[in-house]
Short mmCIF file of C-alpha atoms in Angstrom, two decimals:
data_model
loop_
_atom_site.label_atom_id
_atom_site.label_comp_id
_atom_site.label_asym_id
_atom_site.label_seq_id
_atom_site.Cartn_x
_atom_site.Cartn_y
_atom_site.Cartn_z
CA ALA O 22 3.30 4.30 -15.25
CA LEU O 23 4.87 1.96 -17.87
CA ILE O 24 3.18 -1.20 -18.81
CA SER O 25 5.88 -3.56 -20.45
CA PRO O 26 4.33 -5.75 -23.07
CA THR O 27 5.90 -9.03 -21.37
CA LYS O 28 4.36 -8.15 -18.06
CA GLY O 29 0.94 -6.81 -18.86
CA GLN O 30 0.78 -4.41 -15.75
CA THR O 31 2.68 -1.77 -14.22
CA LEU O 32 4.24 -3.82 -11.36
CA MET O 33 3.50 -0.62 -9.04
CA ALA O 34 2.49 -0.98 -5.60
CA VAL O 35 -0.57 1.36 -5.80
CA TYR O 36 -4.20 0.96 -5.45
CA THR O 37 -7.44 3.20 -4.98
CA ILE O 38 -10.33 1.95 -2.96
CA PRO O 39 -13.26 1.75 -5.31
CA ALA O 40 -16.35 3.77 -4.82
CA GLY O 41 -18.95 2.37 -2.62
CA LYS O 42 -16.38 0.55 -0.47
CA LYS O 43 -14.29 0.49 2.64
CA GLY O 44 -10.71 -1.03 2.33
CA TYR O 45 -8.91 -2.58 5.33
CA LEU O 46 -5.14 -2.97 5.09
CA LEU O 47 -4.39 -6.40 6.78
CA LYS O 48 -0.56 -7.10 5.67
CA PHE O 49 2.46 -5.51 4.12
CA GLN O 50 5.57 -7.06 2.67
CA GLY O 51 8.73 -5.39 1.12
CA ASN O 52 11.79 -7.07 -0.37
CA LEU O 53 15.05 -6.28 -2.05
CA GLU O 54 17.13 -7.71 -4.52
CA LYS O 55 20.32 -7.07 -2.61
CA ALA O 56 21.11 -6.78 0.94
CA LYS O 57 21.22 -3.12 1.33
CA GLU O 58 19.62 -0.71 3.63
CA SER O 59 16.12 0.40 2.66
CA GLU O 60 13.05 2.22 3.77
CA PHE O 61 9.55 1.38 2.90
CA GLN O 62 6.72 3.70 3.29
CA ILE O 63 3.04 3.26 3.14
CA MET O 64 1.25 6.54 1.88
CA THR O 65 -2.22 7.33 1.50
CA ARG O 66 -4.36 9.98 0.02
CA PRO O 67 -7.77 10.55 0.91
CA PHE O 68 -10.11 11.63 -2.05
CA GLY O 69 -9.32 15.32 -2.48
CA GLY O 70 -6.69 15.45 0.11
CA ALA O 71 -2.85 15.15 0.55
CA PHE O 72 -0.74 12.24 0.78
CA ASN O 73 0.33 11.21 4.45
CA ILE O 74 2.31 8.39 5.80
CA LYS O 75 0.65 5.28 7.35
CA GLY O 76 3.60 3.07 7.84
CA LYS O 77 7.36 3.32 7.72
CA PHE O 78 9.58 0.16 7.82
CA GLY O 79 13.32 0.12 7.84
CA SER O 80 15.31 -3.00 6.69
CA PRO O 81 19.24 -3.86 6.70
CA GLY O 82 18.51 -5.72 3.48
CA ASP O 83 15.94 -8.30 5.00
CA VAL O 84 12.35 -8.83 3.79
CA VAL O 85 9.95 -6.67 5.83
CA ASN O 86 6.68 -8.48 6.94
CA TYR O 87 4.04 -6.60 8.77
CA ASP O 88 0.58 -8.04 10.01
CA TYR O 89 -1.61 -5.48 11.22
CA PRO O 90 -3.58 -7.02 14.32
CA VAL O 91 -5.92 -3.88 13.97
CA PRO O 92 -6.29 -3.32 10.23
CA LEU O 93 -6.00 0.30 8.86
CA GLU O 94 -9.32 1.49 7.54
CA PHE O 95 -9.65 3.56 4.35
CA ASP O 96 -12.58 5.24 2.99
CA GLU O 97 -13.78 4.85 -0.82
CA LYS O 98 -11.51 6.72 -3.26
CA THR O 99 -8.42 6.86 -1.03
CA ASP O 100 -5.31 6.20 -2.99
CA ILE O 101 -2.60 3.96 -1.51
CA GLU O 102 0.95 3.99 -2.58
CA VAL O 103 4.25 2.09 -1.37
CA ARG O 104 7.30 4.15 -1.80
CA VAL O 105 10.80 2.74 -1.10
CA LYS O 106 14.27 4.27 -0.70
CA ALA O 107 17.13 1.91 -1.40
CA GLY O 108 20.58 1.91 -3.12
CA ALA O 109 21.07 3.30 -6.69
CA THR O 110 21.57 -0.41 -7.84
CA THR O 111 19.02 -2.12 -5.84
CA GLY O 112 15.70 -3.23 -7.12
CA ALA O 113 12.76 -3.34 -4.59
CA GLY O 114 9.30 -4.86 -4.57
CA ALA O 115 6.38 -4.48 -2.13
CA ILE O 116 2.88 -6.16 -1.79
CA PHE O 117 -0.07 -5.57 0.38
CA ASP O 118 -3.32 -7.29 1.25
CA LEU O 119 -6.55 -5.39 1.42
CA LEU O 120 -9.96 -6.52 2.53
CA LEU O 121 -12.70 -4.64 0.73
CA ILE O 122 -16.15 -4.24 2.19
CA GLU O 123 -19.16 -2.96 0.40
CA GLN O 124 -20.79 0.19 2.09
CA PRO O 125 -24.50 0.28 2.40
CA ILE O 126 -26.01 2.97 0.19
CA GLY O 127 -26.55 6.40 1.92
CA ARG O 128 -24.69 5.52 5.14
CA ASN O 129 -21.04 5.67 6.07
CA LEU O 130 -19.52 2.88 8.46
#
C-alpha cells in the first residue's frame, strides 16, 4: 500500500472486520474514470483461510450500484477486498457500506 502525503490514506477498498465484531455488507458501488468495460469483484478471506469471491459485477462503463436486501455476513478478522479489471488507462474506484455489530463475549451469533 502507498499512502500519499496529500491524501493521508491508501485509497484502497479493503477492510478487516475487527475482533469481537460481526460485519454485514449492505451496499457496494464501483465507478470508472472512462466509459470502458470493467469487472468488479468482492473478495473475502476468513481468518486463517483463503480468498473467495462474494460478488462479481460487470459494467460497460457505467457506475455499478448494488444494495444487498439480505446483507452478507462476515465473522471477526475477515478481510474484505475489492478488485477491479479495467482498461490499462482507466482508473477505477469502489466503496462499500458495512454495519458492525458487537458480539457477546464467549458466544458466536
